[in-house]
Amino acid sequence: MRVSLMTTTVRPAVRWSVEHALPRQVLRMSEKRGDIQARLVAESRHVATPDLAGLFDEIRGRGRLVRTDLAYLTATHEVCREVLSSPDVKAGFPAPDNPAIARILDWTKTETLHPVQPPSLLAVDGPDHTRYRKLVTKVFTVKAVEALRGRVEEIAAGLLDEIAASGADQVELVEAYCSRLPVAMITEILGVPPQDQDLVRGFGSAAAPSLDMGLSWKMFRSVDNGLTEFDTWLDQHLENLRRNPGDNLMSKLAATRDEEGGLNLVELKATAGLVLAAGFETTVNLLSNAIALLHDHPEQRELLKAEPERWSNAVDEVLRFDPPVLLTGRKVDKATTIAGVDLRPGVVVTTVLAGANRDPEVFTDPNTFDVTRENAKDHMAFSAGRHYCLGASLARLEGEVALRALYERFPDLQVLPGAQRRKTRVLRGFQVLPATV
Ligand code: HEM
């Protein structure tokens, strides 16, 4: 009983105190002092990404790489790219300088997978990163993904048939469409049975705030439970595939456990779990952000109706203007100089991807949403360097097919009042998007 109370309550409470409650206090104090990074964290909680443009300009106005109370911060396109591609800067968060805090965190560590903790692809570099990435990359190349176009079209058509057949006056598009299509695709690629799709969608929603800093105790517990349930489900699912493999990516990954140099169980779960979760949590946001933007810019929607071959570029413009991932962080591994600033090992650099997307050095009239923009593809919504999004081609294909099919089927689609953005800060999209079709 004592042991279980320790595991279920005391350790999580200590972990939450160090990882969230303490940073939350620091953030509050820094915000009061006007620290720009603390303001970004605070404002991103309740403001739509397009409305953060003023803050992005302010960050750039202060410099190309700005020192804040918490880290270094950049919203400059060129500097974001340099940080994310530098061999001296690594993924993941640094261990605390204070040895006592480091010991406490070590004591609270759990076996449960976490998207930004090793051995997640997102949190490792060097030979391990290359080894994990090599195993999954083939399935997501431009050529391999293009072969899936017909299947994405079928899934989109099936979902739109269901919406039409429901005969309802109103439809909630996140539930009925935006979240279903990417989950259906990634589960099919990975070999997750259709009956588990809703379960997987639920794990994704529960785990999405795990990328945010300063979570409340209630949210932290909900994320922790979501991650634990996902972990347990993955264990069982991978074991099933090992015994009864199919022609899919997860079966192939599971088989490498028995091969020389293959993945061990923890690496396997981390890699398969990340590809699965990253494979839909962000694309859901791409679709909902696009629908909301096209509602606010009817002239752009008309243009796409007249010239549907522009859909592919329109998806990139949505990714530039309202990207599903606000920012990402790195830690300096070896002393280096970036944008004229000397950085010592251990410091954190935050690259504001959504801010880089509004950099006037790269994008003319950056705060104008323009689906005909010639260099829309130069956005940083998929990051850069070694951790550049593995699923970028799949996300672009899903966006193009899903949006075009939606507006072709329902040309009179109108978003209704009552849309709600998600409460997550790093992941940006809609929770609820009611519409008439
Ligand atoms: C619009 C949709 C998407 C967006 C905006 C997006 C965004 C991102 C970003 C910003 C990163 C890098 C984070 C960093 O540098 O710290 C990333 C990495 C990743 N993404 Fe995506 N993503 C999307 C869709 C997908 C899809 C469909 C998949 C499915 C395979 C996927 C799988 C991954 C994986 C596995 C990584 C880790 C790569 C690595 O660390 O080497 N993503 N994504």
Coordinates of C-alpha atoms and ligand atoms in Angstrom, one line a residue:
M1 CA 0.0 0.0 0.0
R2 CA 2.8 2.3 1.0
V3 CA 4.8 1.6 -2.1
S4 CA 1.8 2.1 -4.4
L5 CA 0.9 5.5 -2.7
M6 CA 4.5 6.5 -3.3
T7 CA 4.3 5.5 -7.0
T8 CA 0.9 6.8 -7.7
T9 CA 0.8 10.0 -5.8
V10 CA 4.0 11.1 -4.0
R11 CA 6.5 10.8 -6.9
P12 CA 4.1 12.3 -9.5
A13 CA 3.4 15.2 -7.0
V14 CA 7.2 15.9 -6.6
R15 CA 7.8 15.6 -10.3
W16 CA 4.9 18.1 -11.0
S17 CA 6.3 20.5 -8.4
V18 CA 9.8 20.5 -10.0
E19 CA 8.7 20.3 -13.7
H20 CA 5.6 22.5 -13.6
A21 CA 4.7 24.3 -10.4
L22 CA 8.2 25.8 -10.0
P23 CA 8.6 27.0 -13.6
R24 CA 5.0 28.3 -13.4
Q25 CA 6.0 30.6 -10.5
V26 CA 9.1 31.7 -12.3
L27 CA 7.1 32.4 -15.4
R28 CA 4.6 34.5 -13.4
M29 CA 7.3 36.6 -11.8
S30 CA 9.1 37.0 -15.2
E31 CA 5.8 38.0 -16.8
K32 CA 5.3 40.7 -14.2
R33 CA 8.8 42.1 -15.1
G34 CA 7.7 42.1 -18.7
D35 CA 10.0 39.3 -19.8
I36 CA 9.2 38.6 -23.5
Q37 CA 9.3 34.8 -23.3
A38 CA 7.1 34.7 -20.2
R39 CA 4.7 37.0 -22.1
L40 CA 4.7 34.6 -25.1
V41 CA 3.9 31.7 -22.9
A42 CA 1.1 33.6 -21.2
E43 CA -0.4 35.1 -24.3
S44 CA -0.3 31.8 -26.3
R45 CA -2.7 30.4 -23.7
H46 CA -5.6 32.4 -24.9
V47 CA -4.8 34.1 -28.2
A48 CA -5.1 32.6 -31.7
T49 CA -1.7 32.3 -33.4
P50 CA -2.4 34.9 -36.1
D51 CA -3.0 37.4 -33.2
L52 CA 0.5 36.8 -31.8
A53 CA 2.1 38.6 -34.8
G54 CA 2.7 41.8 -32.8
L55 CA 4.6 39.8 -30.2
F56 CA 6.7 38.1 -32.9
D57 CA 7.6 41.5 -34.3
E58 CA 8.6 42.7 -30.8
I59 CA 10.9 39.6 -30.4
R60 CA 12.6 40.3 -33.7
G61 CA 12.7 44.0 -32.9
R62 CA 14.8 43.2 -29.8
G63 CA 17.3 41.2 -31.8
R64 CA 18.0 38.1 -33.8
L65 CA 18.7 36.0 -30.7
V66 CA 17.3 37.5 -27.5
R67 CA 18.3 36.7 -23.9
T68 CA 15.3 36.2 -21.7
D69 CA 14.9 35.1 -18.0
L70 CA 14.4 31.5 -19.1
A71 CA 16.4 31.0 -22.2
Y72 CA 17.4 32.5 -25.6
L73 CA 14.6 33.3 -27.9
T74 CA 14.4 33.8 -31.7
A75 CA 11.6 34.6 -34.1
T76 CA 14.0 35.2 -37.0
H77 CA 13.7 32.7 -39.9
E78 CA 17.5 32.5 -40.6
V79 CA 18.4 32.1 -37.0
C80 CA 15.8 29.5 -36.3
R81 CA 17.2 27.5 -39.2
E82 CA 20.7 27.9 -37.9
V83 CA 19.9 26.8 -34.4
L84 CA 17.9 23.8 -35.6
S85 CA 20.7 22.7 -38.0
S86 CA 23.7 23.4 -35.8
P87 CA 25.8 20.4 -34.8
D88 CA 26.6 22.1 -31.5
V89 CA 22.9 22.3 -30.5
K90 CA 21.0 19.2 -29.5
A91 CA 17.4 18.1 -29.0
G92 CA 15.8 17.7 -25.5
F93 CA 15.9 19.7 -22.4
P94 CA 19.0 20.1 -20.2
A95 CA 19.4 18.5 -16.8
P96 CA 19.0 21.1 -14.1
D97 CA 22.3 22.7 -13.0
N98 CA 21.4 22.2 -9.4
P99 CA 22.5 18.6 -8.4
A100 CA 19.9 18.4 -5.6
I101 CA 17.1 19.1 -8.1
A102 CA 18.6 16.7 -10.6
R103 CA 18.6 14.0 -8.0
I104 CA 15.0 14.6 -7.1
L105 CA 14.0 14.4 -10.7
D106 CA 15.9 11.2 -11.1
W107 CA 14.0 9.7 -8.2
T108 CA 10.6 10.6 -9.7
K109 CA 11.5 9.2 -13.2
T110 CA 9.0 6.7 -14.6
E111 CA 9.2 4.1 -17.3
T112 CA 6.2 5.6 -19.1
L113 CA 7.0 7.0 -22.6
H114 CA 7.0 10.7 -23.0
P115 CA 7.2 12.4 -26.5
V116 CA 10.0 14.8 -25.5
Q117 CA 12.1 12.4 -23.3
P118 CA 14.6 9.9 -24.6
P119 CA 14.4 7.6 -26.4
S120 CA 11.7 9.5 -28.3
L121 CA 13.0 10.5 -31.8
L122 CA 12.3 14.1 -30.8
A123 CA 14.6 14.0 -27.8
V124 CA 17.7 12.1 -29.1
D125 CA 20.5 13.0 -31.5
G126 CA 23.6 11.3 -33.0
P127 CA 23.8 7.6 -33.9
D128 CA 20.6 6.6 -32.0
H129 CA 18.5 9.2 -33.8
T130 CA 19.9 8.1 -37.1
R131 CA 19.2 4.4 -36.2
Y132 CA 15.6 5.1 -35.2
R133 CA 14.8 7.4 -38.1
K134 CA 16.2 5.1 -40.7
L135 CA 13.7 2.4 -39.7
V136 CA 10.7 4.6 -40.3
T137 CA 11.8 7.0 -43.0
K138 CA 11.1 4.9 -46.1
V139 CA 7.4 4.7 -45.6
F140 CA 7.1 8.6 -45.5
T141 CA 9.2 9.6 -48.5
V142 CA 7.5 11.9 -51.1
K143 CA 7.2 8.9 -53.5
A144 CA 5.8 6.5 -51.0
V145 CA 3.3 9.0 -49.7
E146 CA 2.1 10.0 -53.2
A147 CA 1.2 6.3 -53.7
L148 CA -1.3 6.8 -50.9
R149 CA -3.2 9.6 -52.6
G150 CA -6.1 7.3 -53.7
R151 CA -6.5 5.9 -50.2
V152 CA -6.7 9.4 -48.6
E153 CA -9.3 10.4 -51.2
E154 CA -11.3 7.2 -50.4
I155 CA -11.2 7.9 -46.6
A156 CA -12.2 11.6 -47.2
A157 CA -15.1 10.6 -49.4
G158 CA -16.3 8.0 -46.8
L159 CA -16.3 10.6 -44.0
L160 CA -18.0 13.2 -46.2
D161 CA -20.7 10.6 -47.1
E162 CA -21.3 10.0 -43.4
I163 CA -21.7 13.7 -42.8
A164 CA -24.1 14.1 -45.7
A165 CA -26.1 11.0 -44.7
S166 CA -26.5 12.2 -41.1
G167 CA -28.9 14.9 -42.5
A168 CA -28.0 17.1 -39.4
D169 CA -28.3 20.9 -39.8
Q170 CA -25.1 21.3 -38.0
V171 CA -21.8 19.3 -37.9
E172 CA -18.9 19.6 -35.6
L173 CA -16.1 19.4 -38.0
V174 CA -13.2 18.5 -35.7
E175 CA -15.0 15.4 -34.4
A176 CA -16.6 14.5 -37.7
Y177 CA -13.8 15.2 -40.1
C178 CA -10.6 17.0 -39.1
S179 CA -9.6 14.4 -36.5
R180 CA -10.9 11.3 -38.2
L181 CA -9.0 11.5 -41.5
P182 CA -5.5 11.7 -40.2
V183 CA -6.1 9.1 -37.5
A184 CA -7.6 6.7 -40.2
M185 CA -4.5 7.2 -42.4
I186 CA -1.7 6.9 -39.8
T187 CA -3.4 3.9 -38.1
E188 CA -3.7 2.1 -41.4
I189 CA 0.0 2.8 -42.3
L190 CA 1.1 1.5 -38.9
G191 CA -1.3 -1.5 -38.8
V192 CA -3.6 -0.4 -35.9
P193 CA -7.0 -2.1 -36.3
P194 CA -9.9 0.2 -37.2
Q195 CA -11.7 -0.6 -34.0
D196 CA -8.9 1.0 -32.0
Q197 CA -9.0 4.3 -33.9
D198 CA -11.2 6.0 -31.3
L199 CA -9.0 4.8 -28.5
V200 CA -6.0 6.2 -30.3
R201 CA -7.7 9.5 -30.9
G202 CA -8.4 9.7 -27.1
F203 CA -4.8 9.0 -26.2
G204 CA -3.7 11.8 -28.5
S205 CA -6.0 14.4 -27.0
A206 CA -5.0 13.4 -23.5
A207 CA -1.3 13.6 -24.2
A208 CA -1.3 16.8 -26.3
P209 CA -0.6 19.2 -23.4
S210 CA 2.5 17.1 -22.5
L211 CA 4.5 19.6 -24.7
D212 CA 3.4 22.6 -22.6
M213 CA 5.3 24.1 -19.7
G214 CA 3.7 25.0 -16.3
L215 CA 0.8 22.6 -16.3
S216 CA -1.8 22.6 -13.5
W217 CA -1.8 19.6 -11.2
K218 CA -5.1 18.5 -12.7
M219 CA -3.8 18.7 -16.3
F220 CA -0.5 17.1 -15.3
R221 CA -2.4 14.1 -13.9
S222 CA -4.7 13.8 -16.9
V223 CA -1.6 13.9 -19.2
D224 CA 0.2 11.3 -17.0
N225 CA -2.8 9.0 -17.1
G226 CA -3.2 9.4 -20.9
L227 CA 0.5 8.6 -21.4
T228 CA 0.3 5.5 -19.1
E229 CA -2.8 4.2 -20.9
F230 CA -1.1 4.7 -24.3
D231 CA 1.9 2.9 -23.0
T232 CA -0.1 -0.1 -21.9
W233 CA -2.0 -0.3 -25.1
L234 CA 1.2 -0.1 -27.2
D235 CA 2.7 -2.9 -25.2
Q236 CA -0.2 -5.2 -26.0
H237 CA -0.5 -4.0 -29.6
L238 CA 3.2 -4.6 -30.4
E239 CA 3.1 -8.0 -28.8
N240 CA 0.1 -8.9 -30.9
L241 CA 1.9 -7.8 -34.1
R242 CA 5.0 -9.7 -33.1
R243 CA 2.9 -12.9 -32.9
N244 CA 0.7 -12.1 -35.9
P245 CA 2.6 -9.7 -38.2
G246 CA 0.9 -7.9 -41.1
D247 CA 2.2 -5.9 -44.0
N248 CA 2.5 -2.6 -42.1
L249 CA 5.1 -0.4 -40.5
M250 CA 4.6 -1.4 -36.9
S251 CA 4.9 -5.1 -37.7
K252 CA 8.2 -4.3 -39.4
L253 CA 9.4 -2.3 -36.5
A254 CA 8.2 -5.0 -34.0
A255 CA 10.2 -7.6 -36.0
T256 CA 13.4 -5.7 -35.6
R257 CA 13.4 -6.6 -31.9
D258 CA 14.6 -10.0 -32.9
E259 CA 17.2 -8.8 -35.3
E260 CA 20.9 -7.9 -34.7
G261 CA 21.1 -4.1 -34.1
G262 CA 17.3 -3.8 -34.0
L263 CA 15.3 -1.8 -31.5
N264 CA 14.9 -2.9 -27.9
L265 CA 11.4 -2.9 -26.4
V266 CA 11.6 0.6 -25.0
E267 CA 13.1 2.1 -28.2
L268 CA 10.5 0.2 -30.2
K269 CA 7.6 1.6 -28.1
A270 CA 9.0 5.1 -28.2
T271 CA 9.5 5.1 -32.0
A272 CA 6.2 3.5 -32.9
G273 CA 4.3 5.6 -30.3
L274 CA 5.8 8.9 -31.5
V275 CA 5.1 8.2 -35.2
L276 CA 1.5 7.3 -34.3
A277 CA 0.8 10.3 -32.1
A278 CA 2.8 12.9 -34.2
G279 CA 1.1 11.4 -37.2
F280 CA -2.3 12.8 -36.4
E281 CA -2.2 15.3 -33.5
T282 CA -0.8 18.1 -35.7
T283 CA -2.6 17.3 -39.0
V284 CA -5.9 17.7 -37.1
N285 CA -4.9 21.2 -36.4
L286 CA -3.8 21.9 -39.9
L287 CA -7.3 21.0 -41.2
S288 CA -9.2 23.0 -38.6
N289 CA -6.9 26.0 -38.9
A290 CA -7.4 26.0 -42.7
I291 CA -11.2 25.9 -42.4
A292 CA -11.2 28.8 -39.9
L293 CA -8.9 30.8 -42.1
L294 CA -10.9 30.2 -45.2
H295 CA -14.0 31.3 -43.3
D296 CA -12.3 34.5 -42.4
H297 CA -11.0 35.1 -46.0
P298 CA -13.9 34.2 -48.3
E299 CA -12.1 35.8 -51.3
Q300 CA -9.3 33.2 -50.9
R301 CA -11.9 30.4 -50.8
E302 CA -13.4 31.7 -54.0
L303 CA -10.0 31.8 -55.7
L304 CA -9.5 28.1 -54.7
K305 CA -12.9 27.2 -56.1
A306 CA -12.0 28.8 -59.4
E307 CA -8.4 27.4 -59.5
P308 CA -8.4 24.2 -57.5
E309 CA -4.8 23.4 -58.6
R310 CA -3.8 26.0 -56.0
W311 CA -4.9 23.8 -53.1
S312 CA -1.4 22.4 -52.5
N313 CA 0.1 25.9 -52.2
A314 CA -2.9 27.0 -50.0
V315 CA -2.0 24.2 -47.5
D316 CA 1.6 25.6 -47.2
E317 CA 0.2 29.1 -46.7
V318 CA -2.1 27.8 -43.9
L319 CA 1.0 26.1 -42.3
R320 CA 2.9 29.4 -42.6
F321 CA 0.1 31.7 -41.3
D322 CA -1.3 29.5 -38.5
P323 CA 1.1 26.6 -37.9
P324 CA 0.0 23.7 -35.7
V325 CA 3.3 23.8 -33.7
L326 CA 4.1 27.2 -32.2
L327 CA 7.7 26.6 -31.2
T328 CA 10.3 24.1 -30.3
G329 CA 13.4 24.1 -28.0
R330 CA 17.0 23.0 -28.1
K331 CA 19.9 22.9 -25.7
V332 CA 23.4 24.0 -26.5
D333 CA 25.8 21.0 -26.3
K334 CA 29.1 22.7 -27.2
A335 CA 30.0 26.3 -26.8
T336 CA 29.1 28.1 -30.0
T337 CA 28.2 31.5 -31.5
I338 CA 24.9 32.0 -33.3
A339 CA 23.8 35.4 -34.7
G340 CA 26.8 37.0 -33.0
V341 CA 25.7 35.7 -29.5
D342 CA 28.1 33.4 -27.6
L343 CA 26.2 30.5 -26.2
R344 CA 27.6 28.3 -23.4
P345 CA 26.8 24.6 -23.1
G346 CA 23.6 23.8 -21.2
V347 CA 21.6 26.9 -22.2
V348 CA 18.2 26.5 -23.9
V349 CA 17.3 28.2 -27.1
T350 CA 13.6 28.5 -28.1
T351 CA 12.9 28.8 -31.8
V352 CA 9.5 30.4 -32.4
L353 CA 8.5 28.6 -35.7
A354 CA 5.3 30.6 -36.0
G355 CA 7.4 33.8 -35.6
A356 CA 9.9 32.7 -38.3
N357 CA 6.9 32.3 -40.6
R358 CA 6.1 36.0 -40.3
D359 CA 9.7 37.2 -40.8
P360 CA 9.5 40.1 -43.3
E361 CA 13.1 39.3 -44.5
V362 CA 11.6 36.2 -46.1
F363 CA 7.9 36.8 -46.6
T364 CA 6.5 40.0 -48.2
D365 CA 3.5 41.3 -46.3
P366 CA 3.9 38.5 -43.8
N367 CA 0.7 39.2 -42.0
T368 CA -1.4 38.8 -45.1
F369 CA -3.0 35.4 -45.7
D370 CA -2.4 34.8 -49.5
V371 CA -2.9 31.3 -51.0
T372 CA -1.1 32.4 -54.1
R373 CA 2.1 33.4 -52.2
E374 CA 5.0 32.1 -54.3
N375 CA 7.4 31.1 -51.4
A376 CA 4.7 29.9 -49.0
K377 CA 6.7 26.5 -48.8
D378 CA 9.6 28.3 -47.2
H379 CA 7.7 28.3 -43.8
M380 CA 9.2 26.5 -40.8
A381 CA 6.0 24.8 -39.6
F382 CA 7.8 21.4 -40.0
S383 CA 11.0 22.7 -38.2
A384 CA 14.4 22.2 -39.8
G385 CA 17.6 20.3 -39.5
R386 CA 17.9 16.7 -38.2
H387 CA 14.5 16.7 -36.6
Y388 CA 12.6 18.1 -39.7
C389 CA 9.2 16.5 -39.6
L390 CA 9.2 13.0 -40.8
G391 CA 5.6 13.2 -41.9
A392 CA 5.7 16.5 -43.8
S393 CA 4.8 14.9 -47.2
L394 CA 1.9 12.9 -45.6
A395 CA 0.6 16.0 -43.8
R396 CA 0.7 18.0 -47.0
L397 CA -1.1 15.3 -49.0
E398 CA -3.7 14.9 -46.3
G399 CA -4.2 18.6 -46.1
E400 CA -4.6 19.1 -49.9
V401 CA -6.9 16.1 -50.4
A402 CA -9.1 16.6 -47.3
L403 CA -9.7 20.3 -47.8
R404 CA -10.3 20.2 -51.5
A405 CA -12.7 17.2 -51.1
L406 CA -14.5 19.1 -48.2
Y407 CA -15.2 22.3 -50.2
E408 CA -16.0 20.4 -53.4
R409 CA -18.6 18.3 -51.6
F410 CA -20.0 21.2 -49.5
P411 CA -19.5 24.4 -51.5
D412 CA -21.8 26.3 -49.1
L413 CA -20.0 25.3 -45.9
Q414 CA -20.2 28.0 -43.3
V415 CA -18.5 28.0 -39.9
L416 CA -20.9 28.9 -37.2
P417 CA -20.3 30.9 -34.0
G418 CA -19.1 28.7 -31.1
A419 CA -15.7 27.7 -32.5
Q420 CA -13.2 27.0 -29.7
R421 CA -9.5 26.8 -29.9
R422 CA -7.6 24.1 -28.1
K423 CA -6.3 25.0 -24.6
T424 CA -2.8 23.7 -25.5
R425 CA -0.1 26.3 -26.1
V426 CA 2.5 24.6 -28.2
L427 CA 0.0 22.7 -30.3
R428 CA -2.3 25.1 -32.0
G429 CA -5.7 24.3 -33.5
F430 CA -9.4 24.0 -32.8
Q431 CA -11.2 21.9 -30.2
V432 CA -14.6 22.6 -31.6
L433 CA -15.6 23.9 -35.1
P434 CA -19.3 23.9 -35.7
A435 CA -20.5 24.4 -39.2
T436 CA -23.5 24.1 -41.6
V437 CA -22.8 22.2 -44.7
Ligands
HEM1 C1 0.6 19.5 -40.3 C2 1.0 18.5 -39.7 C3 2.4 18.4 -39.0 C4 3.1 19.4 -38.5 C5 2.8 20.9 -38.4 C6 4.3 18.7 -37.9 C7 5.3 19.4 -37.2 C8 6.4 18.8 -36.8 C9 7.5 19.5 -36.2 C10 7.6 21.1 -35.9 C11 8.5 18.6 -35.9 C12 9.9 18.9 -35.3 C13 9.9 19.4 -33.9 C14 11.3 19.8 -33.4 O1 12.1 20.2 -34.3 O2 11.5 19.8 -32.2 C15 8.0 17.3 -36.2 C16 8.7 16.2 -36.0 C17 8.1 14.9 -36.3 N1 7.0 14.7 -37.0 FE1 5.6 16.0 -37.7 N2 4.2 17.4 -38.1 C18 3.1 17.1 -38.8 C19 2.6 15.9 -39.3 C20 3.3 14.7 -39.1 C21 2.8 13.4 -39.6 C22 1.6 13.2 -40.5 C23 3.7 12.5 -39.1 C24 3.6 11.0 -39.4 C25 4.6 10.3 -39.7 C26 4.7 13.2 -38.3 C27 5.8 12.6 -37.6 C28 6.8 13.3 -37.0 C29 7.9 12.6 -36.4 C30 8.1 11.2 -36.2 C31 8.8 13.7 -35.9 C32 10.1 13.5 -35.2 C33 11.2 13.6 -36.2 C34 12.6 13.6 -35.6 O3 12.7 14.0 -34.4 O4 13.5 13.2 -36.2 N3 4.4 14.5 -38.3 N4 6.8 17.5 -36.8

